[in-house]
Amino acid sequence: MPVNHSRRLHYYKTLVFAFLMAVAGWHCEPIVTTFDDIEEAEHYQAADVPTILPITPDTLLVMTWNIKYGGGDIDFWWACYDDRVLMAEDEVLDNLERVAEYINRADPDILLLQEVAVDSKQAAYVDQMQYLLDHTDLDYGVYASMWRVQNAPSDGLGRTDLGPAILSRWPLENAERISLPLRTDQDPLTTYFYLRRCILKASVPQLDNLYVVNVHTAAWQAETRVKHIDQFKGELDAIDDAGGLFVAGGDLNTLPPGSQVISDFRDTKCGEGDFEGGDYSGEEDWLDDLYADYDTALPLEEYQSADDQEPYFTYGDKPDSLGFTRKLDYLFTNRTDGWVPGSDSTHQDIATPGTTLSDHCPVSVRMELP
Amino acid sequence: MTVVRGRRRSHHIALVCSLLMLASASMASDNASWSSGTAYTLPSGRWEKGLFQPLRYGQTGRLEWATHPVLNLVVPNLRIKVAHREFKGWSLATRHGFHYPTPLLRLVKRPGIGGLISPESDIPEIPHILAARSELLATRTLSQSVWLTGKGGVSVALKTGEIDERTTIDLPLVFPRMALFLHGYQLNLGADLLTNLPGRWSIWTDVDLLMIPGAEESFSWEHKGLVIWSRSERFQVLVGYKLVCGAYPDYPKARTQWHLLPLIDLQWARQRKAKS
């Protein structure tokens, strides 16, 4: 082969290789996104942000809410009442409009959300994070994905990106996504495509670097859930040990100590299988340490001494017709006597026939700032 | 903004790929090649089959049949290529084919693992769909071992009912082809460049553009680069990549996405002996 021909061939191969590497590095995303133990969370802000930040108040209304990716009263397949999987765009937008209206009525200063879809076929690809920032008075947000796959090859789920979020009236900083352990009872392929739950942590400089910590623990495997709760407690302990002040909470997927009903819920319809989650036997003391070390929005004594605990329940498989059947959602703080007495609220009014906004209802409480 | 940026990228990549095709043309040497991606039909009695490429058979010097045998179980398909007279140095052929994707779509509309389409009762049953494509191919020999092929065509899909928009599988290569079922029509344009290199090597590059004028997810631009090693006239190995840039469903409007996929194939060929 002539020398110049060989050189040209070499140049050509180099060009092709460089081109492929450049394209691969520039554009390609993995089929499944895996996460480091700690990563920076994603920052959002409303399309129109006021030039002057709201003044720092004396008290702060904090709320947590699992919004079921804007699913409203749709019966999804995992609750076993129907077989719905994918929402149409108008369904998502209608539900989100009502969620935003409710948030505006409740008027929280800090909002912890779970199951926010930002790029999911299930939710017609509506970026719910951006939608809620643009349609509420909360202008700043951080988001951490707990499930980001190009295509979840099961039940027609398709592209999925959803997870917890924190919305705030003031800018958030030091936002971290902290990975939680994966489920251990699935085959490797299913585990690879499955949820990668996390803790979302951020601080609010405007509020003297108040930490906000949001978690959504495993719903279906108890052995994993207790690890998530322990790690969540560990994160709170670390903030507390460092002298920081926090509000924390989310969907812990387990019951408070002293719950009168811990299994055989009237709304459980799924049989044995992946979505079997209606039995909390053996979990009675899993939140003892959290309750012992920190103040909860709903005082434990009030909950345990109630003849009827139902007004405190935050979750139901079918709340519009069967009501809420258990308490899974919590707010904690390490500020002693930090909650304004009697300010806690369990917003069960989000579920009325025809206008149910989620299978979880929000929990809110007012906090006194130092 | 995303779409605008995507178009700019598309222009950049298209430019680079065009340069690659020109570069491969400059590397041409004399070597025999198989007849993939050209207007040429297989010689009478010759068949070629790849792991992923279709089984092709030359019935006469001017008529070639092609089908994916395994896919036929779930997507019955057939394609013919008919060679025509040369026109001003261009070899011309038309290619006509159909496929019936309904069985496969119904197969993957299922609960649990393997469900690529939601099985929910809110989404209607997949209707019967018959998709057909006709295209014109024109090949010109640029030098002793370089062949340039241009192609353009139109596809139509006949359906016995409407398809719910949620029925799509939003994956590269798949979604652009399913978009035909949604909208009922699609145009395609493309070019292939086949270049023989010294020894047993050759390069096959192509660009294809699938378009649905008027649709929100209106285009998919695909580029393929394959290095081919031919052990003989009866066996070759193809290794390369496929770069896809397309518009996919999103809110509030379609989003441009890029994907780079590996390609590998093994191809066998045989020549049926002529009857004495």
XYZ file of C-alpha atoms in Angstrom:
646
model
C 0.000 0.000 0.000
C 1.465 3.460 -0.832
C 2.672 5.481 2.139
C 0.421 8.482 1.523
C -2.554 6.141 1.139
C -1.772 4.522 4.481
C -1.460 7.917 6.152
C -4.775 9.047 4.742
C -6.386 5.858 5.985
C -4.928 6.517 9.430
C -6.245 10.078 9.426
C -9.613 8.861 8.330
C -9.831 6.304 11.158
C -8.745 8.946 13.653
C -11.392 11.319 12.379
C -14.121 8.696 12.677
C -13.012 7.705 16.178
C -12.784 11.291 17.384
C -16.176 12.057 15.922
C -17.791 9.100 17.663
C -16.209 9.885 21.000
C -17.263 13.510 20.746
C -20.831 12.572 19.945
C -20.953 9.922 22.658
C -19.651 12.300 25.281
C -21.767 15.188 24.131
C -25.198 13.752 23.627
C -25.719 10.301 24.954
C -27.498 9.531 28.163
C -27.537 6.103 29.774
C -30.563 3.834 29.515
C -30.791 3.930 33.292
C -29.288 6.780 35.296
C -27.417 5.622 38.353
C -26.337 8.056 41.050
C -23.368 8.632 43.303
C -23.884 8.366 47.050
C -24.101 12.142 47.221
C -24.760 14.382 44.236
C -25.787 17.953 43.730
C -29.551 18.214 43.334
C -31.145 20.057 40.416
C -32.168 23.663 40.901
C -35.336 25.149 39.472
C -36.972 28.526 39.656
C -40.225 30.033 38.489
C -40.391 31.670 35.087
C -41.101 35.016 36.754
C -39.114 35.549 39.913
C -39.689 38.746 41.929
C -36.726 41.084 42.093
C -37.154 41.531 45.848
C -37.248 38.463 48.074
C -40.080 38.121 50.596
C -39.112 39.385 54.061
C -38.092 36.827 56.645
C -41.167 36.036 58.728
C -41.418 35.262 62.442
C -43.113 31.976 61.748
C -42.890 29.620 58.842
C -45.585 27.385 57.422
C -44.064 24.066 56.379
C -46.014 21.470 54.410
C -45.276 18.004 53.023
C -47.306 16.286 50.309
C -46.965 13.235 48.109
C -48.770 14.414 44.969
C -48.847 11.032 43.174
C -47.269 12.553 40.043
C -50.375 14.600 39.422
C -52.559 11.522 39.269
C -55.492 12.985 41.191
C -58.189 10.398 41.699
C -57.048 8.142 38.870
C -56.836 4.520 39.996
C -53.441 3.310 38.852
C -52.605 -0.343 38.405
C -50.438 -0.557 41.523
C -53.434 0.093 43.785
C -55.318 -2.762 42.076
C -58.609 -0.868 41.713
C -58.113 -0.272 37.996
C -55.427 -0.756 35.376
C -54.520 2.838 34.501
C -50.853 3.501 33.666
C -50.489 6.545 31.418
C -52.311 9.817 31.874
C -53.384 11.986 28.996
C -52.008 15.511 28.883
C -55.295 17.186 29.777
C -55.717 14.886 32.783
C -52.300 15.852 34.115
C -52.816 19.566 33.547
C -56.281 19.527 35.138
C -54.954 17.697 38.195
C -51.912 19.945 38.502
C -54.082 23.038 38.266
C -56.086 21.819 41.256
C -52.927 20.871 43.162
C -51.496 24.352 42.549
C -54.779 25.961 43.641
C -54.698 23.949 46.836
C -51.093 24.892 47.537
C -51.943 28.547 47.000
C -54.848 28.270 49.440
C -52.702 26.537 52.074
C -49.982 29.109 51.365
C -46.917 27.291 52.729
C -43.507 28.954 52.890
C -41.614 25.687 52.484
C -43.140 22.717 50.666
C -41.759 19.186 50.623
C -43.163 17.184 47.725
C -42.834 13.530 46.850
C -43.519 11.853 43.495
C -42.989 14.873 41.306
C -42.670 13.828 37.663
C -40.480 16.012 35.514
C -40.043 13.917 32.376
C -42.330 10.906 32.516
C -44.557 9.334 29.924
C -46.886 8.375 32.781
C -47.511 12.090 33.306
C -47.585 13.061 29.617
C -44.052 14.487 29.942
C -45.306 17.536 31.837
C -42.507 19.041 33.949
C -44.508 19.203 37.170
C -41.715 20.916 39.048
C -41.723 23.831 36.644
C -45.510 23.878 36.487
C -45.898 24.174 40.264
C -43.230 26.859 40.545
C -44.911 28.837 37.779
C -48.400 28.494 39.260
C -47.747 29.015 42.980
C -46.085 31.674 45.133
C -43.143 29.359 45.700
C -40.511 30.535 43.247
C -37.465 28.396 44.062
C -37.076 24.660 44.027
C -34.685 21.759 44.084
C -35.350 18.306 42.699
C -33.704 14.893 43.018
C -34.652 12.045 40.752
C -35.434 8.698 42.307
C -36.202 7.022 38.990
C -34.649 8.154 35.734
C -34.783 5.675 32.875
C -35.033 6.185 29.127
C -37.566 3.429 28.944
C -38.891 1.318 31.794
C -39.780 -1.869 29.887
C -42.717 -2.822 32.066
C -46.456 -2.080 31.911
C -45.836 0.443 29.138
C -44.308 2.916 31.584
C -41.806 4.247 29.074
C -39.566 7.171 29.860
C -39.586 8.009 33.542
C -38.080 10.724 35.719
C -39.703 11.424 39.065
C -38.658 12.068 42.616
C -38.834 14.316 45.675
C -38.649 18.096 45.548
C -38.448 21.088 47.860
C -40.183 24.339 46.940
C -39.534 27.564 48.786
C -40.295 31.288 48.774
C -36.567 31.911 49.109
C -33.583 30.602 47.166
C -32.246 27.215 48.214
C -28.581 26.343 48.445
C -26.336 23.380 49.186
C -28.905 21.085 47.630
C -27.857 17.443 47.794
C -29.259 14.206 46.528
C -28.308 11.469 49.004
C -28.766 7.938 47.720
C -30.669 5.369 49.744
C -30.070 1.602 49.546
C -31.691 -0.298 46.677
C -34.212 -3.072 47.166
C -32.581 -6.418 47.729
C -35.395 -8.800 46.827
C -35.382 -8.354 43.044
C -33.406 -9.969 40.260
C -30.464 -7.890 38.975
C -32.216 -6.784 35.785
C -35.307 -5.569 37.631
C -33.111 -3.859 40.222
C -31.235 -2.091 37.436
C -34.399 -0.596 35.978
C -36.111 -0.023 39.353
C -36.426 3.027 41.605
C -33.318 4.495 43.255
C -34.756 6.318 46.225
C -33.027 9.217 47.871
C -33.020 11.914 50.498
C -33.156 15.504 49.260
C -31.454 18.080 51.455
C -31.062 21.828 50.993
C -30.626 24.949 53.077
C -32.298 28.360 52.998
C -29.750 31.163 53.489
C -32.536 33.721 53.961
C -33.725 31.728 56.989
C -30.364 31.588 58.737
C -29.394 28.464 56.789
C -32.362 26.433 57.932
C -31.989 22.903 56.542
C -34.888 21.270 54.753
C -34.727 17.487 54.417
C -37.193 15.475 52.344
C -37.475 11.695 52.073
C -39.663 9.103 50.393
C -38.808 5.666 51.739
C -39.429 2.280 50.115
C -43.076 1.361 49.854
C -42.965 -2.319 49.114
C -40.063 -4.025 50.915
C -39.918 -3.557 54.696
C -36.267 -4.612 55.015
C -35.248 -1.795 52.698
C -37.647 0.696 54.259
C -36.106 0.391 57.717
C -32.676 1.077 56.207
C -34.089 4.212 54.593
C -35.604 5.399 57.865
C -32.348 4.785 59.710
C -30.346 6.693 57.101
C -32.842 9.559 57.198
C -32.463 9.690 60.979
C -28.690 9.652 60.526
C -28.814 12.677 58.217
C -30.912 14.591 60.729
C -28.538 13.624 63.541
C -25.597 14.923 61.519
C -27.264 18.308 61.048
C -28.224 18.425 64.702
C -24.742 17.439 65.874
C -23.279 20.214 63.751
C -25.540 22.736 65.434
C -27.838 23.200 62.458
C -31.569 23.730 62.560
C -33.826 21.639 60.334
C -37.335 20.914 59.240
C -37.612 17.446 57.784
C -40.230 15.059 56.650
C -41.880 13.305 53.800
C -43.540 10.026 53.027
C -41.973 7.506 55.408
C -44.296 4.696 54.372
C -44.661 3.410 57.912
C -47.020 4.031 60.827
C -46.507 6.029 64.017
C -45.939 4.054 67.235
C -49.255 3.265 68.878
C -51.319 3.003 65.704
C -54.573 1.211 66.391
C -54.729 -0.517 63.001
C -51.535 -1.896 61.487
C -52.878 -4.398 58.936
C -56.020 -5.520 57.104
C -56.897 -2.006 55.997
C -60.349 -1.621 54.521
C -58.986 -0.189 51.268
C -56.276 -2.776 50.548
C -57.175 -4.593 47.378
C -53.875 -5.954 46.041
C -53.182 -9.573 46.801
C -49.783 -11.128 47.222
C -47.185 -9.742 44.899
C -45.131 -6.669 44.177
C -47.670 -4.190 45.488
C -48.455 -5.917 48.748
C -47.914 -3.154 51.277
C -50.800 -3.151 53.675
C -49.248 -4.915 56.648
C -47.016 -2.972 59.051
C -46.682 -5.724 61.649
C -43.221 -5.687 63.143
C -42.660 -2.025 62.264
C -44.272 -0.616 65.408
C -41.035 0.799 66.829
C -39.282 1.913 63.639
C -40.006 5.603 64.263
C -39.326 5.527 68.005
C -35.905 7.171 67.664
C -37.222 9.947 65.448
C -40.040 10.667 67.885
C -37.674 10.464 70.848
C -35.063 12.856 69.506
C -37.122 15.369 67.541
C -40.433 17.191 67.672
C -43.097 16.024 65.296
C -45.828 18.202 63.822
C -48.474 15.946 65.290
C -47.580 15.280 68.939
C -47.356 11.554 69.523
C -49.378 11.791 72.730
C -52.249 13.404 70.856
C -52.195 10.690 68.202
C -51.886 7.792 70.624
C -54.562 9.025 73.007
C -57.144 9.681 70.308
C -60.166 7.401 70.421
C -60.356 7.731 66.655
C -57.027 8.176 64.849
C -58.642 8.566 61.440
C -58.511 12.405 61.393
C -54.715 12.080 61.419
C -54.472 9.607 58.561
C -52.672 10.824 55.457
C -52.945 7.957 52.993
C -55.638 5.853 51.417
C -55.643 3.568 48.395
C -58.988 5.076 47.399
C -59.554 8.124 49.606
C -62.465 9.596 47.644
C -64.779 6.731 48.552
C -63.037 4.813 51.347
C -61.311 7.680 53.121
C -57.795 7.842 54.489
C -56.734 4.731 56.359
C -53.242 5.306 57.798
C -50.670 7.942 58.632
C -47.530 7.762 56.497
C -46.491 11.418 56.167
C -44.547 13.346 58.762
C -42.792 16.588 59.653
C -40.024 16.844 62.252
C -37.790 19.571 63.619
C -34.881 19.677 66.042
C -35.943 23.076 67.395
C -37.263 22.340 70.851
C -40.837 23.575 71.125
C -40.320 24.956 67.646
C -43.805 24.209 66.381
C -46.559 26.706 67.089
C -48.908 24.741 69.407
C -52.040 23.551 67.686
C -50.882 24.712 64.247
C -50.555 21.260 62.727
C -53.050 20.264 60.100
C -53.834 17.072 58.222
C -55.486 18.286 55.030
C -57.958 15.513 54.362
C -60.133 17.968 52.455
C -58.079 17.244 49.331
C -60.224 14.151 48.905
C -63.845 14.594 48.058
C -65.729 12.601 45.455
C -64.772 13.964 42.066
C -62.009 16.273 43.238
C -59.458 14.052 44.940
C -55.998 15.495 44.379
C -53.810 12.570 45.474
C -53.798 9.359 47.474
C -51.846 11.244 50.157
C -53.032 14.378 51.887
C -50.711 17.184 52.916
C -49.515 17.681 56.455
C -48.602 21.204 57.527
C -47.423 22.941 60.648
C -46.231 26.407 61.594
C -42.720 26.798 62.958
C -41.359 29.612 65.056
C -38.079 30.897 63.744
C -35.301 31.731 66.199
C -35.225 26.770 22.186
C -34.363 23.109 22.431
C -35.620 22.480 18.948
C -33.608 25.368 17.529
C -30.477 24.137 19.261
C -31.237 20.636 18.014
C -31.504 21.856 14.444
C -28.167 23.600 14.714
C -26.613 20.428 16.040
C -28.291 18.500 13.283
C -26.690 20.809 10.744
C -23.296 20.375 12.349
C -23.515 16.616 12.472
C -24.897 16.442 8.956
C -21.918 18.459 7.778
C -19.450 16.192 9.549
C -21.124 13.103 8.154
C -21.095 14.529 4.669
C -17.392 15.112 5.085
C -16.976 11.548 6.253
C -18.760 10.289 3.182
C -16.561 12.402 0.959
C -13.506 11.195 2.840
C -14.494 7.609 2.335
C -14.904 8.308 -1.351
C -11.351 9.569 -1.493
C -10.134 6.298 0.003
C -11.603 4.177 -2.710
C -9.777 1.263 -4.198
C -10.744 -1.636 -6.331
C -12.534 -4.459 -4.612
C -15.710 -6.337 -5.179
C -18.645 -5.499 -2.931
C -21.971 -6.858 -1.904
C -24.983 -4.971 -3.132
C -26.369 -3.520 0.095
C -27.823 -0.037 -0.018
C -27.735 0.435 -3.774
C -30.106 0.394 -6.705
C -28.485 -2.813 -7.891
C -30.382 -6.023 -7.529
C -28.793 -9.307 -6.582
C -27.744 -11.607 -9.395
C -30.220 -14.300 -10.249
C -30.053 -17.137 -7.736
C -27.967 -15.299 -5.120
C -29.257 -14.844 -1.592
C -27.895 -12.853 1.288
C -28.871 -12.979 4.935
C -27.686 -11.156 8.007
C -28.361 -11.587 11.683
C -30.287 -8.350 11.623
C -30.514 -7.542 7.941
C -33.231 -9.150 5.885
C -33.007 -12.230 3.765
C -32.631 -11.028 0.192
C -32.930 -13.150 -2.907
C -32.260 -12.313 -6.509
C -34.958 -13.943 -8.560
C -33.847 -12.533 -11.861
C -31.180 -10.037 -12.665
C -33.799 -7.321 -12.264
C -35.999 -8.507 -9.414
C -35.014 -8.989 -5.781
C -37.126 -10.150 -2.849
C -36.414 -9.309 0.771
C -37.970 -10.232 4.079
C -37.003 -10.557 7.741
C -37.778 -14.250 8.346
C -37.806 -14.138 12.140
C -39.752 -10.902 12.255
C -42.337 -12.515 10.014
C -43.627 -14.354 13.054
C -44.807 -11.098 14.606
C -44.472 -8.539 11.794
C -45.251 -10.119 8.441
C -43.163 -8.205 5.921
C -42.085 -8.359 2.314
C -40.181 -6.058 0.019
C -39.258 -6.207 -3.633
C -36.701 -4.239 -5.563
C -37.079 -3.863 -9.288
C -34.179 -2.612 -11.415
C -34.971 -0.267 -14.280
C -33.067 1.120 -17.230
C -30.114 3.400 -16.617
C -30.688 7.112 -16.906
C -27.753 9.400 -17.668
C -25.275 7.181 -15.877
C -27.542 6.455 -12.923
C -28.769 2.935 -12.272
C -32.381 3.142 -11.219
C -34.535 0.853 -9.131
C -37.802 1.068 -7.280
C -38.420 -0.646 -3.989
C -41.878 -1.513 -2.737
C -42.723 -3.172 0.522
C -45.293 -3.668 3.216
C -45.396 -4.781 6.790
C -48.171 -5.621 9.197
C -47.050 -4.604 12.707
C -50.282 -5.270 14.572
C -49.308 -8.683 16.044
C -46.062 -7.308 17.493
C -47.718 -4.195 18.905
C -50.410 -6.299 20.532
C -47.710 -8.623 21.878
C -45.889 -5.802 23.691
C -49.109 -4.181 24.925
C -49.029 -6.197 28.097
C -48.699 -5.903 31.859
C -45.449 -6.604 33.642
C -41.935 -6.961 32.293
C -41.774 -6.733 28.526
C -44.731 -4.405 28.381
C -43.598 -1.619 26.078
C -47.130 -0.370 25.473
C -49.521 0.225 28.329
C -52.112 -2.558 28.616
C -54.648 -0.318 30.349
C -58.241 -0.520 29.236
C -58.290 3.266 28.818
C -56.157 2.794 25.698
C -58.059 1.135 22.861
C -56.953 -2.112 21.273
C -54.302 -1.711 18.580
C -56.136 -1.666 15.252
C -55.075 -3.630 12.215
C -52.346 -1.618 10.494
C -50.922 -2.224 7.060
C -47.929 -0.048 6.268
C -46.539 0.248 2.756
C -43.542 2.082 1.351
C -42.477 2.825 -2.194
C -39.199 4.487 -3.009
C -36.917 5.274 -5.871
C -33.207 4.445 -5.691
C -30.550 5.832 -8.002
C -26.949 4.622 -7.903
C -23.970 6.075 -9.689
C -20.473 4.653 -9.827
C -18.183 7.473 -8.800
C -15.006 5.490 -9.352
C -14.032 1.888 -9.726
C -14.986 1.107 -6.150
C -17.223 3.895 -4.930
C -20.962 3.853 -5.305
C -23.267 6.687 -4.389
C -26.964 6.009 -3.981
C -29.744 8.511 -3.521
C -33.197 7.453 -2.455
C -36.568 8.964 -1.736
C -39.944 7.545 -1.043
C -43.298 7.725 0.599
C -44.961 5.480 3.160
C -48.603 5.149 4.018
C -50.334 3.267 6.799
C -53.854 1.947 6.454
C -55.667 1.394 9.766
C -58.944 -0.093 10.806
C -59.202 2.375 13.705
C -57.542 5.262 15.467
C -54.376 4.793 17.483
C -54.139 6.411 20.905
C -51.146 8.769 21.118
C -50.017 7.006 24.294
C -49.495 3.828 22.268
C -46.102 4.975 21.019
C -42.809 3.465 22.144
C -40.652 6.542 22.556
C -37.305 4.994 21.694
C -34.846 5.897 18.936
C -35.463 4.127 15.614
C -38.754 2.768 16.982
C -40.712 5.957 17.579
C -40.063 7.499 14.139
C -41.367 4.335 12.516
C -44.384 4.178 14.813
C -45.137 7.794 13.972
C -46.135 6.513 10.547
C -48.893 4.466 12.165
C -50.150 7.497 14.087
C -50.210 9.967 11.229
C -50.780 7.642 8.296
C -48.050 9.007 6.037
C -44.319 9.615 5.998
C -41.686 10.762 3.522
C -38.126 9.514 3.418
C -34.994 10.832 1.769
C -31.496 9.487 2.002
C -28.122 8.734 0.530
C -25.752 5.793 0.827
C -22.079 5.690 0.034
C -20.372 2.351 -0.355
C -16.598 2.472 -0.591
C -14.166 -0.373 -1.024
C -10.896 0.050 0.813
C -7.667 -1.833 0.196
C -7.783 -5.518 1.039
C -11.024 -6.988 2.260
C -12.309 -3.829 3.865
C -15.040 -1.492 2.837
C -17.096 1.256 4.416
C -20.807 1.812 4.174
C -22.151 5.143 5.337
C -25.606 6.539 4.917
C -27.922 9.311 5.977
C -31.686 8.988 6.118
C -34.338 11.515 6.888
C -37.838 10.451 7.892
C -40.338 13.291 7.728
C -43.982 13.772 8.556
C -44.833 17.274 7.361
C -47.383 18.889 9.620
C -46.805 16.583 12.563
C -45.359 17.770 15.865
C -42.783 14.991 16.024
C -41.966 15.661 12.415
C -38.523 14.264 11.713
C -35.875 11.715 12.448
C -32.406 12.063 11.002
C -30.363 8.891 11.031
C -26.781 8.271 10.061
C -25.038 4.946 9.894
C -21.347 4.163 9.606
C -20.260 0.584 9.078
C -16.860 -0.953 8.556
C -17.219 -4.161 6.581
C -14.769 -7.011 6.506
C -15.505 -9.478 3.717
C -13.922 -12.829 4.212
C -15.231 -13.936 0.835
C -18.164 -13.486 -1.485
C -20.050 -15.669 1.015
C -19.431 -14.076 4.393
C -18.831 -10.632 5.837
C -18.817 -8.901 9.205
C -20.227 -5.427 9.698
C -19.403 -3.266 12.713
C -20.265 0.354 13.261
C -22.708 2.779 14.748
C -26.008 4.459 14.182
C -26.502 8.062 15.137
C -30.085 9.180 15.485
C -31.426 12.671 15.953
C -35.173 12.894 16.143
C -38.170 14.660 17.570
C -39.901 12.753 20.354
C -43.062 13.383 22.381
C -42.706 15.934 25.123
C -44.633 18.748 26.778
C -45.443 21.419 25.717
C -43.888 20.525 22.363
C -41.775 17.822 20.815
C -38.180 17.548 21.958
C -35.105 16.792 19.898
C -33.001 13.950 21.255
C -29.755 12.345 20.116
C -28.815 8.718 20.437
C -25.703 6.826 19.410
C -26.188 3.101 19.068
C -23.748 0.301 18.282
C -24.285 -1.782 15.162
C -22.955 -5.246 14.478
C -24.041 -7.800 11.975
C -22.856 -10.972 10.297
C -23.918 -11.609 6.736
C -23.886 -14.779 4.702
C -24.493 -15.253 0.999
C -24.836 -18.164 -1.363
C -25.265 -18.543 -5.095
C -27.733 -21.139 -6.275
C -26.211 -23.258 -8.989
C -27.727 -22.771 -12.403
C -29.584 -25.733 -13.849
C -27.582 -27.410 -16.572
